[in-house]
Amino acid sequence: MGVPLGPAPLFACLLAALLLPRAGWSLEIQQISLDGGAEKFMEVGAKVPYVLNCDFRTPYDDPVKEVMWTRYGKPFYKWMANGNPTVLDANFLGMLDTDPPKDPHNLHFKPPLHYQLGGNYDCYVYTAAASVNASYYLRVIDADSGPYNVSVESLGKIKKEEAEANSTSDGASAQNQYQVSPSDDDSDTDVSFANEDCTLVWSLSTPPIYPRPNVTCGHYSFDHQDVVQRLPAGLTLHKYPNGSWTASFYRTHVQVASLPKNHRLGCSIRIPNTTYKKVVRAPDDLWVESLIDTGGCPGLLDIQEGGVIVDITDGSYTCRGDVLPADRTGRALASLSCPDGHRAMFAENQKGSWNGGLELSCVENDLGWRHYYPDNPTRLGDLVDPTTLPVCVPGVSGAEASAGSVWSLTLAVTLALGWLVRP
């Protein structure tokens, strides 16, 4: 009489019966999968032990005798149950481990990888009684085997450095970023700036990339950490005989005013049919950053379009048309007036008088123009919306006629020392 089994041995027997292959089960490849990385592709240069697995199930009474891999139909790798694996394609000798610690029937790739390992693979499994095969397309990308050369510089700075290098021995030095010329009476300064100081020079060249990449260049957003708007940078793609590609453009000019604040110039590199993405942009440059992000008081262009004469002294314009003190200290002044024979007219829902004059100020890190009180300069005035300022129309009011048909207004802009850089 046999000894009855306890609960634990009985459970073990049942589990083994479920897991072990049974007689009559057919030979089956369950899946082919790539292990070793987080993505479903191999990347050249990645120090990852990639393995292409061929998982199969066989009857226990008909074991596997041979596994052979082909690449594009050509014999590539073979494992025999009674021998060591063999690399069958001489072009790939040394690229696979033929003595792996386990599962020698799988493809164990050895670094450094080569992009030519990519392609269509078939796994063939043979037993004495049957055979079966399954296909897998292995993607191998090479996008980081060389440097990405990218630069963004100010055209004005480039020319100043070139002029400085070519200057004579009299010690001529480069001018300030924002150029200010003396006024007629030498007591104030008039604003002028060269467009080249507000022009960025942008260049890019990539290393050889395989396969053909999709490259998008334009506005890089810090919020999205990606290129959010494409620019026509003059990008060209060049294909090498080995099938890899390079992307490049040289000295593309971009106006600072066209680039939103808190953005930079960058390129996004993507590989089709994979999740690979790389965003490249120039290293941080304080000069370029100041051109893009520096703020100031609105340049009052809207009221100038309304006929108001705006005369700014002791100041300079940023590349976006905002006003800053010429030497980054003291105050920039703006004198506003209507031409002879014109008067100031406010919008229908706005009230105001220009007879007594109006002074506004803008301090560092402020939001814009404020009412300014010369007798109490520390007082923080209310913010003034530039759109509420009047326009000049033909005609003279009685009060304005007695004052000579001309009204004037001085806007005092008080800004602190140094650059104003807003995030």
CSV table of C-alpha atoms in Angstrom, one decimal:
chain,number,residue,atom,x,y,z
A,1,MET,CA,0.0,0.0,0.0
A,2,GLY,CA,1.4,3.4,-1.0
A,3,VAL,CA,1.9,6.2,1.4
A,4,PRO,CA,-0.6,9.0,0.8
A,5,LEU,CA,1.0,12.4,-0.2
A,6,GLY,CA,0.7,15.4,2.0
A,7,PRO,CA,-0.7,18.7,0.8
A,8,ALA,CA,2.8,20.2,0.0
A,9,PRO,CA,4.1,17.3,-2.1
A,10,LEU,CA,0.8,17.0,-3.9
A,11,PHE,CA,0.8,20.7,-4.8
A,12,ALA,CA,4.4,20.4,-6.1
A,13,CYS,CA,3.5,17.4,-8.3
A,14,LEU,CA,0.5,19.2,-9.8
A,15,LEU,CA,2.6,22.3,-10.5
A,16,ALA,CA,5.3,20.2,-12.2
A,17,ALA,CA,2.6,18.5,-14.3
A,18,LEU,CA,1.3,21.9,-15.5
A,19,LEU,CA,4.7,23.4,-16.3
A,20,LEU,CA,6.5,20.5,-17.9
A,21,PRO,CA,6.0,20.0,-21.7
A,22,ARG,CA,3.6,17.2,-22.4
A,23,ALA,CA,3.7,14.5,-25.0
A,24,GLY,CA,1.7,15.5,-28.0
A,25,TRP,CA,2.5,19.3,-27.6
A,26,SER,CA,3.6,20.7,-30.9
A,27,LEU,CA,6.9,22.6,-31.4
A,28,GLU,CA,6.2,26.3,-31.0
A,29,ILE,CA,8.2,29.6,-30.9
A,30,GLN,CA,6.5,31.7,-28.3
A,31,GLN,CA,8.2,35.0,-29.1
A,32,ILE,CA,11.3,36.7,-30.3
A,33,SER,CA,12.3,39.7,-28.1
A,34,LEU,CA,15.2,42.1,-27.5
A,35,ASP,CA,16.6,42.4,-24.0
A,36,GLY,CA,19.2,44.7,-22.6
A,37,GLY,CA,17.7,48.2,-23.0
A,38,ALA,CA,14.6,50.2,-22.2
A,39,GLU,CA,13.8,50.6,-25.8
A,40,LYS,CA,13.0,48.1,-28.6
A,41,PHE,CA,16.2,48.9,-30.5
A,42,MET,CA,19.9,48.6,-30.1
A,43,GLU,CA,22.0,51.8,-29.9
A,44,VAL,CA,25.6,51.9,-31.1
A,45,GLY,CA,27.8,53.2,-28.3
A,46,ALA,CA,25.5,52.0,-25.5
A,47,LYS,CA,27.3,49.7,-23.1
A,48,VAL,CA,24.4,47.3,-22.8
A,49,PRO,CA,24.5,43.5,-23.1
A,50,TYR,CA,21.8,43.2,-25.8
A,51,VAL,CA,20.4,39.8,-26.4
A,52,LEU,CA,17.9,38.7,-29.1
A,53,ASN,CA,15.9,35.9,-27.6
A,54,CYS,CA,14.1,33.1,-29.4
A,55,ASP,CA,11.8,31.6,-26.8
A,56,PHE,CA,10.3,28.2,-27.8
A,57,ARG,CA,8.4,25.3,-26.3
A,58,THR,CA,8.8,21.6,-27.3
A,59,PRO,CA,7.4,18.2,-26.3
A,60,TYR,CA,9.5,16.6,-23.6
A,61,ASP,CA,10.0,13.5,-25.8
A,62,ASP,CA,11.2,15.5,-28.8
A,63,PRO,CA,13.9,17.9,-27.6
A,64,VAL,CA,15.5,20.6,-29.7
A,65,LYS,CA,18.5,19.5,-31.7
A,66,GLU,CA,19.5,22.8,-33.5
A,67,VAL,CA,18.6,26.5,-33.6
A,68,MET,CA,19.7,28.5,-36.5
A,69,TRP,CA,19.4,32.2,-37.2
A,70,THR,CA,19.3,33.8,-40.6
A,71,ARG,CA,19.7,37.5,-41.5
A,72,TYR,CA,17.8,38.5,-44.7
A,73,GLY,CA,17.6,34.8,-45.5
A,74,LYS,CA,21.4,34.2,-45.2
A,75,PRO,CA,22.7,31.8,-42.5
A,76,PHE,CA,24.0,33.9,-39.7
A,77,TYR,CA,24.4,31.9,-36.4
A,78,LYS,CA,23.9,28.3,-35.5
A,79,TRP,CA,23.7,26.4,-32.2
A,80,MET,CA,23.8,22.6,-31.9
A,81,ALA,CA,22.6,20.8,-28.8
A,82,ASN,CA,25.8,18.8,-28.7
A,83,GLY,CA,28.2,21.6,-29.6
A,84,ASN,CA,29.2,25.3,-29.4
A,85,PRO,CA,27.5,28.1,-31.3
A,86,THR,CA,29.0,29.2,-34.6
A,87,VAL,CA,28.9,32.6,-36.4
A,88,LEU,CA,28.1,31.7,-40.0
A,89,ASP,CA,28.5,35.1,-41.6
A,90,ALA,CA,32.1,36.1,-41.8
A,91,ASN,CA,31.1,39.8,-41.9
A,92,PHE,CA,30.0,39.6,-38.3
A,93,LEU,CA,32.8,37.5,-36.7
A,94,GLY,CA,33.6,38.9,-33.3
A,95,MET,CA,30.3,40.7,-32.9
A,96,LEU,CA,28.6,37.9,-31.1
A,97,ASP,CA,29.5,36.0,-27.9
A,98,THR,CA,29.8,32.3,-28.8
A,99,ASP,CA,30.4,31.3,-25.2
A,100,PRO,CA,27.6,33.0,-23.2
A,101,PRO,CA,26.9,31.9,-19.6
A,102,LYS,CA,23.4,30.8,-20.5
A,103,ASP,CA,21.0,30.3,-23.4
A,104,PRO,CA,23.6,29.8,-26.2
A,105,HIS,CA,20.9,29.5,-28.8
A,106,ASN,CA,20.1,33.2,-28.5
A,107,LEU,CA,22.1,36.0,-30.1
A,108,HIS,CA,24.4,37.7,-27.5
A,109,PHE,CA,25.8,40.8,-29.1
A,110,LYS,CA,29.2,42.1,-28.0
A,111,PRO,CA,30.1,45.8,-27.7
A,112,PRO,CA,31.1,47.8,-29.6
A,113,LEU,CA,28.0,47.4,-31.7
A,114,HIS,CA,27.8,48.2,-35.4
A,115,TYR,CA,24.7,49.6,-37.1
A,116,GLN,CA,25.0,46.9,-39.8
A,117,LEU,CA,23.7,44.4,-37.3
A,118,GLY,CA,20.3,45.7,-37.9
A,119,GLY,CA,17.9,43.9,-40.3
A,120,ASN,CA,15.4,41.1,-40.6
A,121,TYR,CA,16.2,38.0,-38.6
A,122,ASP,CA,14.6,34.6,-38.7
A,123,CYS,CA,14.9,32.0,-35.9
A,124,TYR,CA,14.6,28.4,-37.0
A,125,VAL,CA,14.1,25.7,-34.3
A,126,TYR,CA,14.6,22.0,-35.2
A,127,THR,CA,13.7,18.8,-33.4
A,128,ALA,CA,14.0,15.2,-34.7
A,129,ALA,CA,10.3,15.4,-35.7
A,130,ALA,CA,9.5,19.0,-36.6
A,131,SER,CA,10.8,22.5,-37.3
A,132,VAL,CA,9.4,26.0,-36.9
A,133,ASN,CA,10.5,29.5,-37.5
A,134,ALA,CA,9.6,33.1,-36.7
A,135,SER,CA,10.8,36.6,-37.9
A,136,TYR,CA,11.9,39.7,-36.1
A,137,TYR,CA,13.1,43.1,-37.5
A,138,LEU,CA,16.0,44.3,-35.4
A,139,ARG,CA,16.6,48.0,-35.4
A,140,VAL,CA,20.1,49.4,-34.7
A,141,ILE,CA,20.7,53.1,-34.6
A,142,ASP,CA,23.9,55.1,-34.6
A,143,ALA,CA,23.3,58.7,-33.6
A,144,ASP,CA,25.9,59.5,-30.9
A,145,SER,CA,29.2,58.1,-32.1
A,146,GLY,CA,30.5,61.6,-32.8
A,147,PRO,CA,30.1,65.2,-31.6
A,148,TYR,CA,27.3,67.5,-32.4
A,149,ASN,CA,28.7,70.9,-33.3
A,150,VAL,CA,26.2,73.7,-32.7
A,151,SER,CA,26.8,77.4,-32.1
A,152,VAL,CA,24.6,80.5,-31.6
A,153,GLU,CA,26.4,83.8,-31.5
A,154,SER,CA,25.6,87.5,-31.9
A,155,LEU,CA,26.5,88.9,-35.3
A,156,GLY,CA,27.4,92.2,-33.7
A,157,LYS,CA,29.7,90.4,-31.2
A,158,ILE,CA,31.3,88.5,-34.0
A,159,LYS,CA,32.0,91.6,-36.0
A,160,LYS,CA,33.3,93.5,-32.9
A,161,GLU,CA,35.7,90.6,-32.1
A,162,GLU,CA,36.9,90.6,-35.7
A,163,ALA,CA,37.3,94.4,-35.7
A,164,GLU,CA,39.2,94.1,-32.3
A,165,ALA,CA,41.5,91.5,-33.7
A,166,ASN,CA,42.2,93.7,-36.8
A,167,SER,CA,42.4,96.9,-34.9
A,168,THR,CA,45.6,99.0,-35.1
A,169,SER,CA,48.0,99.5,-32.2
A,170,ASP,CA,46.1,102.6,-31.1
A,171,GLY,CA,44.1,100.4,-28.7
A,172,ALA,CA,40.7,100.8,-30.4
A,173,SER,CA,38.2,98.7,-28.5
A,174,ALA,CA,34.9,97.1,-29.3
A,175,GLN,CA,31.8,99.3,-28.8
A,176,ASN,CA,29.1,98.6,-26.3
A,177,GLN,CA,26.4,96.1,-27.2
A,178,TYR,CA,23.8,98.9,-27.4
A,179,GLN,CA,25.4,101.9,-29.2
A,180,VAL,CA,24.5,105.4,-28.0
A,181,SER,CA,25.5,108.5,-29.9
A,182,PRO,CA,25.9,112.0,-28.4
A,183,SER,CA,23.1,114.5,-28.8
A,184,ASP,CA,23.5,118.0,-30.3
A,185,ASP,CA,23.9,119.7,-26.9
A,186,ASP,CA,26.1,116.9,-25.5
A,187,SER,CA,24.0,116.9,-22.3
A,188,ASP,CA,21.9,113.9,-23.3
A,189,THR,CA,22.2,110.9,-25.6
A,190,ASP,CA,20.1,109.7,-28.5
A,191,VAL,CA,19.3,106.1,-29.0
A,192,SER,CA,20.6,104.1,-31.9
A,193,PHE,CA,21.5,100.5,-32.3
A,194,ALA,CA,22.8,98.4,-35.2
A,195,ASN,CA,20.6,95.6,-36.4
A,196,GLU,CA,23.6,93.2,-36.4
A,197,ASP,CA,23.6,93.5,-32.6
A,198,CYS,CA,20.1,91.9,-32.7
A,199,THR,CA,20.9,89.2,-35.2
A,200,LEU,CA,21.9,85.7,-34.1
A,201,VAL,CA,24.2,83.6,-36.2
A,202,TRP,CA,23.3,79.9,-35.9
A,203,SER,CA,25.2,76.8,-37.2
A,204,LEU,CA,24.8,73.1,-36.8
A,205,SER,CA,26.6,69.9,-38.0
A,206,THR,CA,25.8,66.4,-36.8
A,207,PRO,CA,27.9,63.3,-36.7
A,208,PRO,CA,27.0,60.5,-39.1
A,209,ILE,CA,23.6,59.1,-38.2
A,210,TYR,CA,22.1,55.8,-39.2
A,211,PRO,CA,19.4,55.3,-40.4
A,212,ARG,CA,18.2,58.5,-42.0
A,213,PRO,CA,17.0,60.9,-39.2
A,214,ASN,CA,14.2,63.4,-39.1
A,215,VAL,CA,15.7,66.7,-38.0
A,216,THR,CA,13.6,69.7,-36.9
A,217,CYS,CA,15.3,73.0,-36.0
A,218,GLY,CA,13.6,76.1,-34.5
A,219,HIS,CA,12.4,77.5,-31.2
A,220,TYR,CA,13.5,75.4,-28.2
A,221,SER,CA,11.2,75.7,-25.2
A,222,PHE,CA,12.5,75.3,-21.7
A,223,ASP,CA,9.0,74.4,-20.6
A,224,HIS,CA,8.6,71.6,-23.1
A,225,GLN,CA,12.3,70.7,-23.4
A,226,ASP,CA,11.8,70.3,-27.1
A,227,VAL,CA,11.6,72.3,-30.4
A,228,VAL,CA,8.1,73.7,-30.5
A,229,GLN,CA,8.2,75.8,-33.7
A,230,ARG,CA,10.2,75.1,-36.8
A,231,LEU,CA,12.4,77.6,-38.5
A,232,PRO,CA,13.7,77.4,-42.1
A,233,ALA,CA,17.3,77.2,-41.2
A,234,GLY,CA,18.6,76.0,-44.5
A,235,LEU,CA,19.1,72.5,-43.3
A,236,THR,CA,20.7,70.0,-45.7
A,237,LEU,CA,21.1,66.2,-45.4
A,238,HIS,CA,24.1,64.4,-46.9
A,239,LYS,CA,24.2,60.6,-47.4
A,240,TYR,CA,27.5,58.7,-47.2
A,241,PRO,CA,28.3,55.5,-49.2
A,242,ASN,CA,27.9,53.4,-46.0
A,243,GLY,CA,24.2,54.5,-45.6
A,244,SER,CA,24.7,57.0,-42.8
A,245,TRP,CA,23.6,60.6,-43.0
A,246,THR,CA,24.7,64.0,-41.7
A,247,ALA,CA,22.6,67.1,-41.2
A,248,SER,CA,24.0,70.6,-41.3
A,249,PHE,CA,23.5,74.3,-41.9
A,250,TYR,CA,26.0,77.2,-41.6
A,251,ARG,CA,25.6,80.8,-40.3
A,252,THR,CA,21.9,81.1,-40.6
A,253,HIS,CA,20.7,84.5,-39.4
A,254,VAL,CA,17.8,84.8,-37.0
A,255,GLN,CA,16.4,88.0,-35.6
A,256,VAL,CA,16.3,88.1,-31.8
A,257,ALA,CA,12.8,89.7,-31.9
A,258,SER,CA,11.4,86.6,-33.7
A,259,LEU,CA,12.5,84.3,-30.8
A,260,PRO,CA,10.1,84.3,-27.8
A,261,LYS,CA,11.5,84.9,-24.4
A,262,ASN,CA,12.5,81.8,-22.4
A,263,HIS,CA,13.3,80.1,-25.7
A,264,ARG,CA,16.5,79.3,-27.5
A,265,LEU,CA,17.5,77.9,-30.9
A,266,GLY,CA,17.8,74.1,-31.0
A,267,CYS,CA,17.3,71.0,-33.2
A,268,SER,CA,15.4,67.8,-32.4
A,269,ILE,CA,16.9,64.6,-33.9
A,270,ARG,CA,14.5,61.6,-34.2
A,271,ILE,CA,14.9,58.2,-35.8
A,272,PRO,CA,11.8,56.9,-37.7
A,273,ASN,CA,10.0,53.8,-36.3
A,274,THR,CA,11.8,54.2,-33.0
A,275,THR,CA,11.4,56.2,-29.8
A,276,TYR,CA,14.8,57.8,-30.1
A,277,LYS,CA,15.0,61.5,-29.7
A,278,LYS,CA,17.9,63.9,-29.0
A,279,VAL,CA,17.6,67.6,-28.6
A,280,VAL,CA,20.7,69.7,-29.2
A,281,ARG,CA,21.3,73.4,-28.7
A,282,ALA,CA,24.3,75.6,-28.2
A,283,PRO,CA,25.9,75.8,-24.7
A,284,ASP,CA,24.6,78.6,-22.6
A,285,ASP,CA,26.0,82.0,-23.5
A,286,LEU,CA,25.3,85.0,-21.3
A,287,TRP,CA,25.7,87.4,-24.1
A,288,VAL,CA,23.1,85.6,-26.3
A,289,GLU,CA,20.8,85.0,-23.3
A,290,SER,CA,20.8,88.7,-22.4
A,291,LEU,CA,19.8,89.6,-26.0
A,292,ILE,CA,16.9,87.1,-25.9
A,293,ASP,CA,15.6,87.5,-22.3
A,294,THR,CA,16.4,91.1,-21.2
A,295,GLY,CA,13.3,93.1,-20.6
A,296,GLY,CA,12.6,96.8,-20.2
A,297,CYS,CA,9.8,99.4,-20.4
A,298,PRO,CA,7.6,99.2,-23.5
A,299,GLY,CA,9.0,101.4,-26.3
A,300,LEU,CA,5.7,103.3,-26.8
A,301,LEU,CA,5.5,102.4,-30.4
A,302,ASP,CA,1.7,102.3,-30.4
A,303,ILE,CA,1.3,105.9,-29.4
A,304,GLN,CA,3.9,106.9,-32.0
A,305,GLU,CA,1.7,105.3,-34.6
A,306,GLY,CA,-1.1,107.5,-33.1
A,307,GLY,CA,0.9,110.6,-34.1
A,308,VAL,CA,2.6,111.2,-30.7
A,309,ILE,CA,6.2,112.5,-31.0
A,310,VAL,CA,8.4,110.4,-28.7
A,311,ASP,CA,11.9,111.7,-28.0
A,312,ILE,CA,13.9,109.2,-25.9
A,313,THR,CA,17.2,110.3,-24.4
A,314,ASP,CA,19.7,108.8,-22.0
A,315,GLY,CA,18.4,105.4,-23.1
A,316,SER,CA,18.7,102.6,-25.5
A,317,TYR,CA,16.4,100.0,-27.1
A,318,THR,CA,16.6,96.3,-26.5
A,319,CYS,CA,16.3,94.0,-29.5
A,320,ARG,CA,12.5,93.8,-28.8
A,321,GLY,CA,12.0,97.6,-28.8
A,322,ASP,CA,11.9,98.0,-25.0
A,323,VAL,CA,13.7,100.9,-23.4
A,324,LEU,CA,16.7,100.6,-21.0
A,325,PRO,CA,19.1,103.2,-19.6
A,326,ALA,CA,22.0,103.7,-22.0
A,327,ASP,CA,24.6,103.0,-19.3
A,328,ARG,CA,22.3,100.7,-17.2
A,329,THR,CA,22.3,103.3,-14.4
A,330,GLY,CA,20.2,106.4,-13.7
A,331,ARG,CA,17.1,106.9,-15.8
A,332,ALA,CA,16.1,107.0,-19.4
A,333,LEU,CA,13.9,110.0,-20.4
A,334,ALA,CA,11.0,110.0,-22.9
A,335,SER,CA,9.6,113.4,-24.0
A,336,LEU,CA,6.1,113.1,-25.6
A,337,SER,CA,4.4,115.9,-27.6
A,338,CYS,CA,1.9,116.5,-30.3
A,339,PRO,CA,2.9,118.2,-33.6
A,340,ASP,CA,1.9,121.8,-34.0
A,341,GLY,CA,-1.8,122.1,-34.8
A,342,HIS,CA,-2.7,118.9,-33.1
A,343,ARG,CA,-4.1,118.1,-29.7
A,344,ALA,CA,-4.1,115.0,-27.4
A,345,MET,CA,-7.3,112.9,-27.5
A,346,PHE,CA,-8.0,110.1,-25.1
A,347,ALA,CA,-10.2,107.1,-25.9
A,348,GLU,CA,-13.9,107.4,-25.2
A,349,ASN,CA,-13.7,105.5,-21.9
A,350,GLN,CA,-10.5,107.1,-20.8
A,351,LYS,CA,-10.1,110.5,-19.0
A,352,GLY,CA,-7.0,112.5,-18.7
A,353,SER,CA,-5.4,115.9,-19.0
A,354,TRP,CA,-2.0,116.7,-20.4
A,355,ASN,CA,-1.9,120.3,-19.2
A,356,GLY,CA,-0.3,119.4,-15.9
A,357,GLY,CA,2.0,116.9,-17.4
A,358,LEU,CA,2.6,113.3,-16.4
A,359,GLU,CA,5.6,111.4,-15.3
A,360,LEU,CA,6.1,107.7,-15.3
A,361,SER,CA,8.8,105.4,-14.1
A,362,CYS,CA,9.9,101.8,-14.6
A,363,VAL,CA,12.3,100.2,-12.1
A,364,GLU,CA,14.2,96.9,-12.2
A,365,ASN,CA,12.1,93.8,-12.0
A,366,ASP,CA,8.9,95.8,-12.3
A,367,LEU,CA,6.0,95.0,-14.6
A,368,GLY,CA,6.0,98.2,-16.7
A,369,TRP,CA,5.5,102.0,-16.5
A,370,ARG,CA,4.2,103.5,-13.2
A,371,HIS,CA,3.2,107.0,-12.1
A,372,TYR,CA,6.3,108.8,-10.9
A,373,TYR,CA,6.4,111.5,-8.3
A,374,PRO,CA,9.6,113.6,-8.4
A,375,ASP,CA,8.9,115.0,-4.9
A,376,ASN,CA,8.6,111.5,-3.5
A,377,PRO,CA,10.7,109.2,-5.7
A,378,THR,CA,10.4,106.2,-3.3
A,379,ARG,CA,6.6,106.2,-3.7
A,380,LEU,CA,5.4,103.3,-5.8
A,381,GLY,CA,2.8,104.6,-8.2
A,382,ASP,CA,0.1,102.8,-10.0
A,383,LEU,CA,0.8,100.8,-13.1
A,384,VAL,CA,-0.1,102.6,-16.3
A,385,ASP,CA,-1.4,100.8,-19.4
A,386,PRO,CA,0.4,102.3,-22.4
A,387,THR,CA,-2.8,101.6,-24.5
A,388,THR,CA,-4.6,104.2,-22.3
A,389,LEU,CA,-2.3,107.0,-23.5
A,390,PRO,CA,-3.8,109.4,-26.0
A,391,VAL,CA,-3.3,110.0,-29.7
A,392,CYS,CA,-2.7,113.2,-31.5
A,393,VAL,CA,-5.5,114.6,-33.7
A,394,PRO,CA,-5.8,117.8,-35.7
A,395,GLY,CA,-7.3,120.7,-33.7
A,396,VAL,CA,-6.6,122.8,-30.7
A,397,SER,CA,-8.6,122.9,-27.5
A,398,GLY,CA,-9.1,126.2,-25.6
A,399,ALA,CA,-6.8,125.3,-22.7
A,400,GLU,CA,-4.2,123.9,-25.0
A,401,ALA,CA,-4.3,126.9,-27.4
A,402,SER,CA,-3.5,129.2,-24.5
A,403,ALA,CA,-0.5,127.0,-23.8
A,404,GLY,CA,0.7,127.4,-27.4
A,405,SER,CA,-1.0,124.4,-29.0
A,406,VAL,CA,1.7,122.1,-27.9
A,407,TRP,CA,1.5,119.8,-24.9
A,408,SER,CA,4.5,117.9,-23.6
A,409,LEU,CA,5.1,115.1,-21.2
A,410,THR,CA,8.2,113.7,-19.7
A,411,LEU,CA,8.4,110.1,-18.8
A,412,ALA,CA,11.1,109.3,-16.3
A,413,VAL,CA,12.3,105.8,-16.4
A,414,THR,CA,14.2,104.7,-13.3
A,415,LEU,CA,16.1,101.5,-13.8
A,416,ALA,CA,18.7,99.9,-11.5
A,417,LEU,CA,22.2,98.9,-12.4
A,418,GLY,CA,23.2,96.1,-14.7
A,419,TRP,CA,21.3,94.0,-17.2
A,420,LEU,CA,17.6,93.2,-16.6
A,421,VAL,CA,17.2,89.5,-17.3
A,422,ARG,CA,13.8,88.0,-16.8
A,423,PRO,CA,13.1,84.3,-16.9
